[in-house]
């Protein structure tokens, strides 16, 4: 683990001795992780392994029972309720079910949060156009989500996640509702975003995608990290 | 500038919320308007009756008949020191006797009347208490006061206060439930937006603000309807009450209008407060950020 940290330089995300319990039942046990700036990593494991719990700890939807989570040097477990929105503005989150607003156009879906944060309209247009260009949807800005394919809807979700320029992008099962070819395209898009300097952490149990990408793979089983491998694959046998 | 833009967005979201709620807006406003009208009616009636009773109260006076040999000026000074005593009028026995002779053509006798004090009090409640104190004065032979009227007026006033309090409490609770349910429906219909906003770091006030403003709009709309109705009712009923009811009473009745303006102010304030408060409570309960 120390070797990985040294190779990857500064740890942007750091989990130390994380324990999480629900009604006395452990969901995460002594998890220690360091994810570097601009790194791309998969978080894999079967259902109930603790992937979603770990993701929720990162965007402070949950707090650990013990241990500390640090992002960019800030111990987020100690943030007050009023500070949590400030943390979340520095994170981009991509959801399995896209979470798009059906009555708003692609442009308005991506612009929604910027407008809520009081960004001026000229800046909104500039940033949304740029985000849509990154996900190759600049020509679909006036479409409504129902007129888009699943892959396109997920790309809108990614554009919304990156529009505020977050240093960290968290994607919780982003390919869960997509066919294999579209899934690969989405993960390759996330990889390209990572190469622009954003730290990307994807939770998934999509073995072909993980194997095809050959990136860092953190495997969780029964709430514990059982392997953390650079250029890894989804080790199905070990996770059974 | 950013805050102004956020505020304008909150207003816009409020308008969208109201548009989306459609007919249920009118349902909530109607129920709330009925509740506020009943509340305002009770409040206005209570205040008007209290005003009238108060005007009667100032006309209720105690007559104290003095024993011979006591200086009425001195006794009047002592009586005026008592709490709630507003005015003490001395009627010397010579004056009373002269008036009686003028009015009733009585026979030429020695003056049998005592010196008298007419004592006016600040309020109805003080009549019995002051009468009890006057009875302890050695200079006073006898007192007279309208005991039954004083007691009944006190009972009416107390009943109206309690009834007003109970009705206000019950209607406020009912309207809070109605507003809470409506805002809960709005929250459910906006669940996805709220979740997105929450997970992307938008301030909780941006998320809850439109719902609170929506509730306040319901309150304001309902209060305006209730106020218009109460104002119209007052304008229609006022001459009838003055001419047909109060004119038959033995006492001069003023203060009927005392309750109108305060009632309208209270109805407007309560409407907005209940609307916004109900929404804020529901938002806090169902939106976890």
Short mmCIF file of C-alpha atoms in Angstrom, two decimals:
data_model
loop_
_atom_site.label_atom_id
_atom_site.label_comp_id
_atom_site.label_asym_id
_atom_site.label_seq_id
_atom_site.Cartn_x
_atom_site.Cartn_y
_atom_site.Cartn_z
CA UNK A 1 0.00 0.00 0.00
CA UNK A 2 2.85 2.36 0.88
CA UNK A 3 4.47 1.70 -2.51
CA UNK A 4 1.26 2.68 -4.28
CA UNK A 5 1.09 5.90 -2.31
CA UNK A 6 4.68 6.80 -3.16
CA UNK A 7 4.21 6.12 -6.85
CA UNK A 8 1.03 8.11 -7.08
CA UNK A 9 2.27 11.12 -5.17
CA UNK A 10 -0.11 13.22 -3.08
CA UNK A 11 -3.17 11.41 -1.77
CA UNK A 12 -6.26 13.47 -2.55
CA UNK A 13 -8.60 10.99 -0.87
CA UNK A 14 -7.48 9.24 2.27
CA UNK A 15 -9.44 6.77 4.36
CA UNK A 16 -7.83 5.73 7.64
CA UNK A 17 -9.01 2.85 9.81
CA UNK A 18 -12.58 3.22 8.64
CA UNK A 19 -15.22 1.18 10.41
CA UNK A 20 -18.87 1.53 9.60
CA UNK A 21 -21.65 -0.33 11.36
CA UNK A 22 -25.40 -0.39 10.84
CA UNK A 23 -27.31 -1.51 13.94
CA UNK A 24 -24.19 -3.27 15.21
CA UNK A 25 -23.56 -5.09 11.92
CA UNK A 26 -20.28 -4.17 10.24
CA UNK A 27 -20.50 -2.75 6.69
CA UNK A 28 -16.87 -1.64 6.46
CA UNK A 29 -14.01 -3.04 8.55
CA UNK A 30 -10.69 -1.27 9.00
CA UNK A 31 -10.55 0.22 5.50
CA UNK A 32 -7.38 2.15 4.62
CA UNK A 33 -7.14 3.75 1.17
CA UNK A 34 -5.21 6.48 -0.54
CA UNK A 35 -6.25 7.76 -3.93
CA UNK A 36 -4.00 10.25 -5.64
CA UNK A 37 -4.64 13.44 -7.56
CA UNK A 38 -5.82 12.70 -11.09
CA UNK A 39 -5.99 8.99 -10.42
CA UNK A 40 -8.54 6.61 -11.95
CA UNK A 41 -9.66 3.67 -9.82
CA UNK A 42 -12.34 1.03 -9.75
CA UNK A 43 -13.97 -0.05 -6.52
CA UNK A 44 -15.25 -3.57 -7.14
CA UNK A 45 -17.00 -6.26 -5.19
CA UNK A 46 -20.25 -8.20 -5.04
CA UNK A 47 -23.49 -6.73 -3.76
CA UNK A 48 -23.27 -6.02 -0.03
CA UNK A 49 -19.46 -5.77 -0.12
CA UNK A 50 -19.60 -2.15 1.10
CA UNK A 51 -18.97 -0.25 -2.18
CA UNK A 52 -21.97 2.06 -1.88
CA UNK A 53 -21.33 2.62 1.83
CA UNK A 54 -17.77 3.69 1.04
CA UNK A 55 -18.98 6.03 -1.71
CA UNK A 56 -21.56 7.56 0.65
CA UNK A 57 -18.82 8.21 3.19
CA UNK A 58 -16.92 10.17 0.55
CA UNK A 59 -19.77 12.55 -0.15
CA UNK A 60 -20.80 12.65 3.52
CA UNK A 61 -24.16 11.04 3.05
CA UNK A 62 -22.92 8.83 5.89
CA UNK A 63 -20.33 9.21 8.61
CA UNK A 64 -18.00 6.39 9.69
CA UNK A 65 -18.49 4.73 13.05
CA UNK A 66 -14.72 5.05 13.54
CA UNK A 67 -11.81 6.38 11.51
CA UNK A 68 -11.24 9.43 9.35
CA UNK A 69 -11.93 10.37 5.75
CA UNK A 70 -9.78 13.16 4.33
CA UNK A 71 -10.30 14.84 0.98
CA UNK A 72 -7.74 17.40 -0.13
CA UNK A 73 -6.36 17.51 3.40
CA UNK A 74 -9.75 18.24 4.99
CA UNK A 75 -11.10 15.74 7.51
CA UNK A 76 -14.65 15.51 6.21
CA UNK A 77 -15.86 13.40 9.12
CA UNK A 78 -15.59 16.51 11.28
CA UNK A 79 -17.53 18.80 8.97
CA UNK A 80 -20.61 20.43 10.45
CA UNK A 81 -23.95 20.00 8.69
CA UNK A 82 -23.67 23.49 7.22
CA UNK A 83 -20.20 22.71 5.79
CA UNK A 84 -21.30 19.58 3.94
CA UNK A 85 -22.67 21.53 0.91
CA UNK A 86 -19.26 23.20 0.56
CA UNK A 87 -17.62 19.76 0.35
CA UNK A 88 -20.15 18.52 -2.19
CA UNK A 89 -19.50 21.49 -4.47
CA UNK A 90 -15.96 20.13 -4.86
CA UNK A 91 -17.22 16.67 -5.81
CA UNK A 92 -18.94 15.46 -8.97
CA UNK A 93 -21.31 12.54 -8.53
CA UNK A 94 -22.56 10.25 -11.30
CA UNK A 95 -25.52 7.99 -10.54
CA UNK A 96 -26.57 4.62 -11.90
CA UNK A 97 -30.07 5.91 -12.71
CA UNK A 98 -28.74 9.20 -14.21
CA UNK A 99 -31.10 11.33 -12.05
CA UNK A 100 -31.99 13.75 -14.84
CA UNK A 101 -34.92 16.14 -14.63
CA UNK A 102 -37.39 14.97 -17.29
CA UNK A 103 -39.02 18.37 -17.83
CA UNK A 104 -35.75 20.16 -18.50
CA UNK A 105 -33.60 20.13 -21.59
CA UNK A 106 -30.09 18.70 -21.65
CA UNK A 107 -28.69 22.21 -21.33
CA UNK A 108 -30.93 23.08 -18.39
CA UNK A 109 -30.17 19.79 -16.64
CA UNK A 110 -26.46 20.54 -16.77
CA UNK A 111 -26.98 24.20 -15.89
CA UNK A 112 -29.40 23.46 -13.04
CA UNK A 113 -26.88 23.31 -10.22
CA UNK A 114 -24.78 26.22 -11.50
CA UNK A 115 -27.88 28.41 -11.54
CA UNK A 116 -28.80 27.25 -8.04
CA UNK A 117 -25.35 28.32 -6.91
CA UNK A 118 -25.93 31.80 -8.33
CA UNK A 119 -23.44 31.60 -11.22
CA UNK A 120 -24.16 34.34 -13.75
CA UNK A 121 -25.86 33.31 -16.97
CA UNK A 122 -22.93 34.10 -19.29
CA UNK A 123 -20.66 31.92 -17.20
CA UNK A 124 -23.35 29.23 -17.05
CA UNK A 125 -23.53 29.12 -20.87
CA UNK A 126 -19.78 28.95 -21.21
CA UNK A 127 -19.35 26.18 -18.64
CA UNK A 128 -22.31 24.09 -19.83
CA UNK A 129 -21.18 24.29 -23.46
CA UNK A 130 -17.72 23.20 -22.43
CA UNK A 131 -19.05 20.27 -20.34
CA UNK A 132 -21.36 19.15 -23.17
CA UNK A 133 -18.43 19.30 -25.60
CA UNK A 134 -16.38 17.03 -23.33
CA UNK A 135 -19.16 14.41 -23.35
CA UNK A 136 -19.82 14.99 -27.10
CA UNK A 137 -23.39 16.17 -26.66
CA UNK A 138 -23.05 19.78 -27.82
CA UNK A 139 -25.60 19.19 -30.58
CA UNK A 140 -28.22 17.74 -28.19
CA UNK A 141 -28.47 20.66 -25.80
CA UNK A 142 -32.13 21.37 -26.62
CA UNK A 143 -33.28 17.76 -26.38
CA UNK A 144 -35.28 16.41 -23.46
CA UNK A 145 -33.92 13.33 -21.64
CA UNK A 146 -36.72 11.08 -22.89
CA UNK A 147 -35.45 11.61 -26.45
CA UNK A 148 -31.96 10.37 -25.58
CA UNK A 149 -30.53 6.86 -25.40
CA UNK A 150 -29.36 5.45 -22.06
CA UNK A 151 -25.74 6.16 -22.89
CA UNK A 152 -26.54 9.74 -23.88
CA UNK A 153 -28.50 10.25 -20.67
CA UNK A 154 -25.54 9.02 -18.65
CA UNK A 155 -23.27 11.42 -20.58
CA UNK A 156 -25.62 14.26 -19.57
CA UNK A 157 -25.24 13.03 -15.98
CA UNK A 158 -21.45 13.13 -16.36
CA UNK A 159 -21.57 16.62 -17.90
CA UNK A 160 -23.61 17.80 -14.91
CA UNK A 161 -21.08 16.20 -12.55
CA UNK A 162 -18.07 17.91 -14.14
CA UNK A 163 -19.62 21.28 -15.01
CA UNK A 164 -18.48 22.85 -11.75
CA UNK A 165 -14.91 21.66 -12.33
CA UNK A 166 -14.63 19.32 -9.33
CA UNK A 167 -11.23 17.76 -8.50
CA UNK A 168 -12.98 14.47 -7.58
CA UNK A 169 -15.57 12.53 -9.57
CA UNK A 170 -17.44 9.70 -7.86
CA UNK A 171 -19.46 7.34 -10.04
CA UNK A 172 -21.73 4.85 -8.29
CA UNK A 173 -22.45 1.96 -10.69
CA UNK A 174 -22.53 4.32 -13.70
CA UNK A 175 -22.91 1.48 -16.19
CA UNK A 176 -25.52 -0.49 -14.28
CA UNK A 177 -28.34 0.45 -16.67
CA UNK A 178 -26.34 0.33 -19.94
CA UNK A 179 -25.45 -2.27 -22.56
CA UNK A 180 -21.81 -3.51 -22.69
CA UNK A 181 -20.70 -1.35 -25.64
CA UNK A 182 -22.23 1.83 -24.18
CA UNK A 183 -20.79 0.94 -20.78
CA UNK A 184 -17.31 0.79 -22.21
CA UNK A 185 -17.79 4.15 -23.95
CA UNK A 186 -18.94 5.73 -20.68
CA UNK A 187 -15.97 4.38 -18.72
CA UNK A 188 -13.58 5.50 -21.46
CA UNK A 189 -15.15 8.96 -21.23
CA UNK A 190 -14.55 8.96 -17.46
CA UNK A 191 -10.96 7.90 -18.13
CA UNK A 192 -10.49 10.86 -20.49
CA UNK A 193 -11.87 13.16 -17.78
CA UNK A 194 -9.37 11.64 -15.34
CA UNK A 195 -6.55 12.39 -17.75
CA UNK A 196 -7.50 16.07 -17.56
CA UNK A 197 -6.57 15.98 -13.86
CA UNK A 198 -9.76 14.85 -12.14
CA UNK A 199 -9.60 12.00 -9.64
CA UNK A 200 -12.17 9.41 -10.69
CA UNK A 201 -13.46 6.61 -8.48
CA UNK A 202 -15.97 4.21 -10.00
CA UNK A 203 -17.84 1.60 -7.99
CA UNK A 204 -18.93 -1.29 -10.18
CA UNK A 205 -19.38 -5.01 -10.45
CA UNK A 206 -19.09 -4.93 -14.25
CA UNK A 207 -16.25 -7.39 -14.80
CA UNK A 208 -15.72 -6.96 -18.59
CA UNK A 209 -15.36 -3.20 -18.25
CA UNK A 210 -12.89 -3.45 -15.36
CA UNK A 211 -10.87 -6.07 -17.20
CA UNK A 212 -10.86 -4.04 -20.42
CA UNK A 213 -9.57 -0.85 -18.79
CA UNK A 214 -6.64 -2.32 -16.82
CA UNK A 215 -6.67 0.40 -14.21
CA UNK A 216 -6.25 0.40 -10.47
CA UNK A 217 -8.73 -2.03 -8.92
CA UNK A 218 -9.66 -1.92 -5.24
CA UNK A 219 -11.56 -5.06 -4.27
CA UNK A 220 -13.96 -5.12 -1.36
CA UNK A 221 -15.43 -8.23 0.19
CA UNK A 222 -17.57 -8.34 3.34
CA UNK A 223 -16.58 -4.77 4.13
CA UNK A 224 -12.83 -5.32 3.89
CA UNK A 225 -10.30 -4.36 1.22
CA UNK A 226 -8.95 -7.71 0.07
CA UNK A 227 -6.75 -6.39 -2.76
CA UNK A 228 -5.60 -3.11 -4.26
CA UNK A 229 -3.82 -3.62 -7.56
CA UNK A 230 -2.51 -1.30 -10.25
CA UNK A 231 -3.51 -2.31 -13.78
CA UNK A 232 -5.72 -4.94 -12.20
CA UNK A 233 -8.63 -7.05 -13.24
CA UNK A 234 -11.87 -8.08 -11.58
CA UNK A 235 -10.85 -11.18 -9.66
CA UNK A 236 -14.17 -12.94 -9.64
CA UNK A 237 -12.96 -16.04 -7.82
CA UNK A 238 -11.47 -14.10 -4.93
CA UNK A 239 -14.63 -12.05 -4.52
CA UNK A 240 -17.02 -15.00 -4.43
CA UNK B 1 -24.93 40.01 -6.94
CA UNK B 2 -24.67 36.25 -6.57
CA UNK B 3 -27.08 36.36 -3.63
CA UNK B 4 -29.56 38.38 -5.68
CA UNK B 5 -29.36 35.80 -8.47
CA UNK B 6 -29.92 33.00 -5.93
CA UNK B 7 -32.89 34.88 -4.45
CA UNK B 8 -34.40 35.35 -7.91
CA UNK B 9 -33.92 31.64 -8.59
CA UNK B 10 -35.67 30.84 -5.31
CA UNK B 11 -38.60 33.03 -6.39
CA UNK B 12 -38.63 31.30 -9.76
CA UNK B 13 -38.64 27.86 -8.12
CA UNK B 14 -41.50 29.04 -5.89
CA UNK B 15 -43.51 30.05 -8.96
CA UNK B 16 -42.78 26.70 -10.60
CA UNK B 17 -43.87 24.92 -7.42
CA UNK B 18 -47.13 26.87 -7.35
CA UNK B 19 -47.78 26.17 -11.04
CA UNK B 20 -47.12 22.48 -10.57
CA UNK B 21 -49.43 22.22 -7.59
CA UNK B 22 -52.31 23.30 -9.84
CA UNK B 23 -55.77 22.90 -8.38
CA UNK B 24 -54.41 21.80 -5.00
CA UNK B 25 -53.25 25.41 -4.48
CA UNK B 26 -56.87 26.49 -4.45
CA UNK B 27 -57.86 23.64 -2.19
CA UNK B 28 -55.27 24.67 0.40
CA UNK B 29 -56.06 28.38 0.07
CA UNK B 30 -59.80 27.69 0.39
CA UNK B 31 -59.43 25.57 3.52
CA UNK B 32 -57.00 28.03 5.04
CA UNK B 33 -59.25 30.97 4.10
CA UNK B 34 -62.23 29.33 5.82
CA UNK B 35 -60.14 28.65 8.93
CA UNK B 36 -58.77 32.20 8.99
CA UNK B 37 -62.24 33.66 8.43
CA UNK B 38 -63.63 31.71 11.39
CA UNK B 39 -60.63 32.66 13.46
CA UNK B 40 -60.84 36.30 12.38
CA UNK B 41 -64.60 36.34 13.01
CA UNK B 42 -64.18 34.98 16.53
CA UNK B 43 -61.30 37.34 17.19
CA UNK B 44 -63.15 40.34 15.86
CA UNK B 45 -66.30 39.45 17.80
CA UNK B 46 -64.27 38.94 20.95
CA UNK B 47 -62.48 42.24 20.53
CA UNK B 48 -65.66 44.10 19.62
CA UNK B 49 -67.53 42.70 22.61
CA UNK B 50 -64.58 43.44 24.84
CA UNK B 51 -64.61 46.98 23.46
CA UNK B 52 -68.32 47.34 24.15
CA UNK B 53 -68.00 45.71 27.56
CA UNK B 54 -65.13 47.99 28.30
CA UNK B 55 -67.23 51.01 27.39
CA UNK B 56 -69.96 49.69 29.67
CA UNK B 57 -67.41 49.06 32.36
CA UNK B 58 -66.40 52.69 32.42
CA UNK B 59 -70.05 53.56 32.86
CA UNK B 60 -70.49 51.18 35.78
CA UNK B 61 -70.10 53.26 38.87
CA UNK B 62 -70.27 52.70 42.57
CA UNK B 63 -72.34 55.06 44.66
CA UNK B 64 -71.04 55.51 48.20
CA UNK B 65 -73.31 57.23 50.77
CA UNK B 66 -71.37 58.91 53.56
CA UNK B 67 -72.18 59.04 57.24
CA UNK B 68 -72.98 62.46 58.65
CA UNK B 69 -70.06 64.29 60.15
CA UNK B 70 -67.43 63.16 57.63
CA UNK B 71 -65.84 65.62 55.21
CA UNK B 72 -66.75 64.43 51.67
CA UNK B 73 -63.59 66.08 50.22
CA UNK B 74 -61.37 64.12 52.57
CA UNK B 75 -63.17 60.82 51.95
CA UNK B 76 -63.05 61.41 48.17
CA UNK B 77 -59.27 61.93 48.39
CA UNK B 78 -58.88 58.62 50.26
CA UNK B 79 -61.11 56.78 47.78
CA UNK B 80 -59.20 58.17 44.80
CA UNK B 81 -56.04 56.52 46.19
CA UNK B 82 -57.54 53.06 45.59
CA UNK B 83 -56.28 51.16 42.52
CA UNK B 84 -58.55 51.16 39.41
CA UNK B 85 -60.44 54.25 40.59
CA UNK B 86 -60.59 56.66 37.66
CA UNK B 87 -62.84 59.43 38.90
CA UNK B 88 -64.55 60.36 42.14
CA UNK B 89 -67.42 62.82 41.87
CA UNK B 90 -68.75 64.44 45.02
CA UNK B 91 -72.47 65.19 45.21
CA UNK B 92 -73.00 67.30 48.37
CA UNK B 93 -76.25 66.55 50.11
CA UNK B 94 -77.41 70.14 49.59
CA UNK B 95 -77.03 69.83 45.81
CA UNK B 96 -78.78 66.45 45.75
CA UNK B 97 -81.62 67.83 47.84
CA UNK B 98 -82.00 70.91 45.62
CA UNK B 99 -82.13 68.70 42.52
CA UNK B 100 -84.71 66.44 44.08
CA UNK B 101 -86.85 69.39 45.04
CA UNK B 102 -86.66 70.76 41.51
CA UNK B 103 -87.44 67.45 39.84
CA UNK B 104 -90.02 65.98 42.16
CA UNK B 105 -91.63 68.87 44.01
CA UNK B 106 -91.08 67.27 47.41
CA UNK B 107 -92.41 68.78 50.61
CA UNK B 108 -90.31 71.27 52.56
CA UNK B 109 -88.53 68.98 55.01
CA UNK B 110 -85.14 68.90 56.62
CA UNK B 111 -82.62 67.51 54.11
CA UNK B 112 -82.65 63.71 54.68
CA UNK B 113 -80.03 62.90 51.99
CA UNK B 114 -76.41 61.99 52.73
CA UNK B 115 -73.30 63.28 50.98
CA UNK B 116 -72.64 60.96 48.07
CA UNK B 117 -69.58 59.90 46.09
CA UNK B 118 -69.96 58.56 42.53
CA UNK B 119 -66.88 56.42 41.83
CA UNK B 120 -65.96 55.49 38.26
CA UNK B 121 -63.59 52.60 37.69
CA UNK B 122 -61.06 51.73 34.98
CA UNK B 123 -62.58 48.34 34.15
CA UNK B 124 -65.42 45.96 34.87
CA UNK B 125 -63.26 43.49 36.76
CA UNK B 126 -62.47 46.08 39.43
CA UNK B 127 -66.08 46.72 40.48
CA UNK B 128 -66.47 43.97 43.07
CA UNK B 129 -62.95 44.32 44.46
CA UNK B 130 -63.28 48.07 44.92
CA UNK B 131 -66.73 47.69 46.47
CA UNK B 132 -65.29 45.29 49.08
CA UNK B 133 -62.59 47.83 49.96
CA UNK B 134 -65.09 50.67 50.25
CA UNK B 135 -67.13 48.64 52.73
CA UNK B 136 -64.19 48.82 55.14
CA UNK B 137 -64.28 52.64 55.20
CA UNK B 138 -65.77 53.83 58.52
CA UNK B 139 -66.93 57.04 56.82
CA UNK B 140 -69.16 55.17 54.39
CA UNK B 141 -72.64 54.22 55.51
CA UNK B 142 -73.73 52.25 52.51
CA UNK B 143 -72.67 51.50 48.94
CA UNK B 144 -74.59 50.54 45.82
CA UNK B 145 -73.21 49.01 42.65
CA UNK B 146 -74.59 46.86 39.80
CA UNK B 147 -73.19 43.57 41.14
CA UNK B 148 -75.03 41.21 38.79
CA UNK B 149 -74.14 43.20 35.66
CA UNK B 150 -70.51 43.35 36.71
CA UNK B 151 -70.37 39.61 37.35
CA UNK B 152 -72.09 38.71 34.06
CA UNK B 153 -69.87 40.99 32.03
CA UNK B 154 -66.82 39.39 33.60
CA UNK B 155 -68.13 35.93 32.74
CA UNK B 156 -68.83 36.90 29.11
CA UNK B 157 -65.37 38.39 28.76
CA UNK B 158 -63.67 35.35 30.29
CA UNK B 159 -65.68 32.94 28.12
CA UNK B 160 -64.81 34.83 24.95
CA UNK B 161 -61.13 34.85 25.83
CA UNK B 162 -61.06 31.09 26.48
CA UNK B 163 -63.23 30.29 23.44
CA UNK B 164 -61.03 32.47 21.25
CA UNK B 165 -57.90 30.77 22.52
CA UNK B 166 -59.28 27.26 22.02
CA UNK B 167 -60.67 27.97 18.54
CA UNK B 168 -57.43 29.64 17.47
CA UNK B 169 -55.40 26.67 18.69
CA UNK B 170 -57.63 24.12 16.98
CA UNK B 171 -57.78 25.99 13.67
CA UNK B 172 -54.05 26.65 13.67
CA UNK B 173 -53.38 22.94 14.19
CA UNK B 174 -55.83 22.02 11.42
CA UNK B 175 -54.33 24.47 8.94
CA UNK B 176 -50.81 23.31 9.80
CA UNK B 177 -51.84 19.76 8.92
CA UNK B 178 -53.41 20.85 5.61
CA UNK B 179 -50.37 22.90 4.61
CA UNK B 180 -48.01 20.17 5.79
CA UNK B 181 -49.74 17.58 3.61
CA UNK B 182 -49.68 19.83 0.56
CA UNK B 183 -46.02 20.69 0.95
CA UNK B 184 -45.28 17.00 1.52
CA UNK B 185 -46.88 16.28 -1.86
CA UNK B 186 -44.74 19.02 -3.44
CA UNK B 187 -41.62 17.51 -1.84
CA UNK B 188 -42.53 14.08 -3.20
CA UNK B 189 -43.06 15.49 -6.69
CA UNK B 190 -39.68 17.27 -6.50
CA UNK B 191 -37.84 14.40 -4.83
CA UNK B 192 -35.37 14.00 -7.68
CA UNK B 193 -34.52 17.70 -7.91
CA UNK B 194 -34.08 17.90 -4.15
CA UNK B 195 -31.77 14.88 -4.17
CA UNK B 196 -29.68 16.32 -7.03
CA UNK B 197 -29.45 19.73 -5.37
CA UNK B 198 -28.52 18.19 -2.04
CA UNK B 199 -25.80 15.95 -3.49
CA UNK B 200 -24.29 18.74 -5.54
CA UNK B 201 -23.77 21.06 -2.61
CA UNK B 202 -26.58 23.55 -3.07
CA UNK B 203 -27.41 25.35 0.17
CA UNK B 204 -30.28 23.85 2.21
CA UNK B 205 -32.02 27.23 2.15
CA UNK B 206 -32.11 27.19 -1.64
CA UNK B 207 -33.79 23.79 -1.45
CA UNK B 208 -36.22 24.61 1.35
CA UNK B 209 -36.73 28.30 0.53
CA UNK B 210 -39.19 27.81 -2.36
CA UNK B 211 -41.29 25.44 -0.24
CA UNK B 212 -41.41 27.90 2.66
CA UNK B 213 -42.31 30.74 0.28
CA UNK B 214 -44.98 28.55 -1.30
CA UNK B 215 -46.50 27.97 2.14
CA UNK B 216 -46.27 31.68 2.93
CA UNK B 217 -48.04 32.44 -0.40
CA UNK B 218 -50.88 30.12 0.60
CA UNK B 219 -51.10 31.92 3.93
CA UNK B 220 -51.04 35.35 2.32
CA UNK B 221 -53.66 34.44 -0.30
CA UNK B 222 -55.97 32.88 2.26
CA UNK B 223 -55.49 35.80 4.67
CA UNK B 224 -56.38 38.33 1.96
CA UNK B 225 -59.56 36.42 1.10
CA UNK B 226 -60.46 36.10 4.79
CA UNK B 227 -59.73 39.80 5.40
CA UNK B 228 -61.86 40.89 2.46
CA UNK B 229 -64.71 38.72 3.71
CA UNK B 230 -64.40 39.99 7.28
CA UNK B 231 -64.22 43.58 6.13
CA UNK B 232 -67.34 43.13 3.97
CA UNK B 233 -69.17 41.36 6.78
CA UNK B 234 -68.26 44.14 9.19
CA UNK B 235 -69.44 46.84 6.79
CA UNK B 236 -72.73 44.99 6.27
CA UNK B 237 -73.39 44.07 9.92
CA UNK B 238 -72.17 47.21 11.69
CA UNK B 239 -75.20 49.46 11.03
CA UNK B 240 -77.59 46.63 11.85
CA UNK B 241 -75.87 45.90 15.18
CA UNK B 242 -75.77 49.58 16.11
CA UNK B 243 -79.37 50.31 15.14
CA UNK B 244 -81.14 47.07 16.01
CA UNK B 245 -79.24 45.56 18.92
CA UNK B 246 -77.15 48.05 20.85
CA UNK B 247 -79.81 50.75 20.76
CA UNK B 248 -81.99 48.59 23.03
CA UNK B 249 -79.33 48.32 25.70
CA UNK B 250 -79.57 50.65 28.70
CA UNK B 251 -75.95 51.72 28.46
CA UNK B 252 -74.16 53.78 25.87
CA UNK B 253 -72.22 51.26 23.72
CA UNK B 254 -69.07 52.33 21.95
CA UNK B 255 -65.94 50.39 20.97
CA UNK B 256 -67.64 48.08 18.44
CA UNK B 257 -65.12 49.04 15.73
CA UNK B 258 -62.15 48.48 18.02
CA UNK B 259 -61.47 44.97 16.75
CA UNK B 260 -61.49 45.40 12.96
CA UNK B 261 -58.05 46.74 12.10
CA UNK B 262 -56.16 44.65 14.66
CA UNK B 263 -58.11 41.61 13.48
CA UNK B 264 -57.10 42.15 9.84
CA UNK B 265 -53.46 42.63 10.88
CA UNK B 266 -53.55 39.49 13.04
CA UNK B 267 -55.25 37.44 10.29
CA UNK B 268 -52.63 38.50 7.71
CA UNK B 269 -49.73 37.87 10.08
CA UNK B 270 -51.13 34.56 11.29
CA UNK B 271 -51.88 33.41 7.71
CA UNK B 272 -48.33 34.05 6.53
CA UNK B 273 -46.82 32.67 9.74
CA UNK B 274 -48.89 29.48 9.68
CA UNK B 275 -48.21 29.01 5.94
CA UNK B 276 -44.47 29.54 6.20
CA UNK B 277 -44.20 27.75 9.55
CA UNK B 278 -46.13 24.71 8.34
CA UNK B 279 -43.93 24.49 5.24
CA UNK B 280 -40.72 24.93 7.19
CA UNK B 281 -41.76 22.21 9.62
CA UNK B 282 -42.69 19.81 6.81
CA UNK B 283 -39.51 20.60 4.86
CA UNK B 284 -37.39 19.95 7.92
CA UNK B 285 -39.20 16.69 8.52
CA UNK B 286 -39.03 15.26 5.01
CA UNK B 287 -35.89 16.79 3.50
CA UNK B 288 -32.75 15.40 5.05
CA UNK B 289 -29.65 17.17 3.81
#
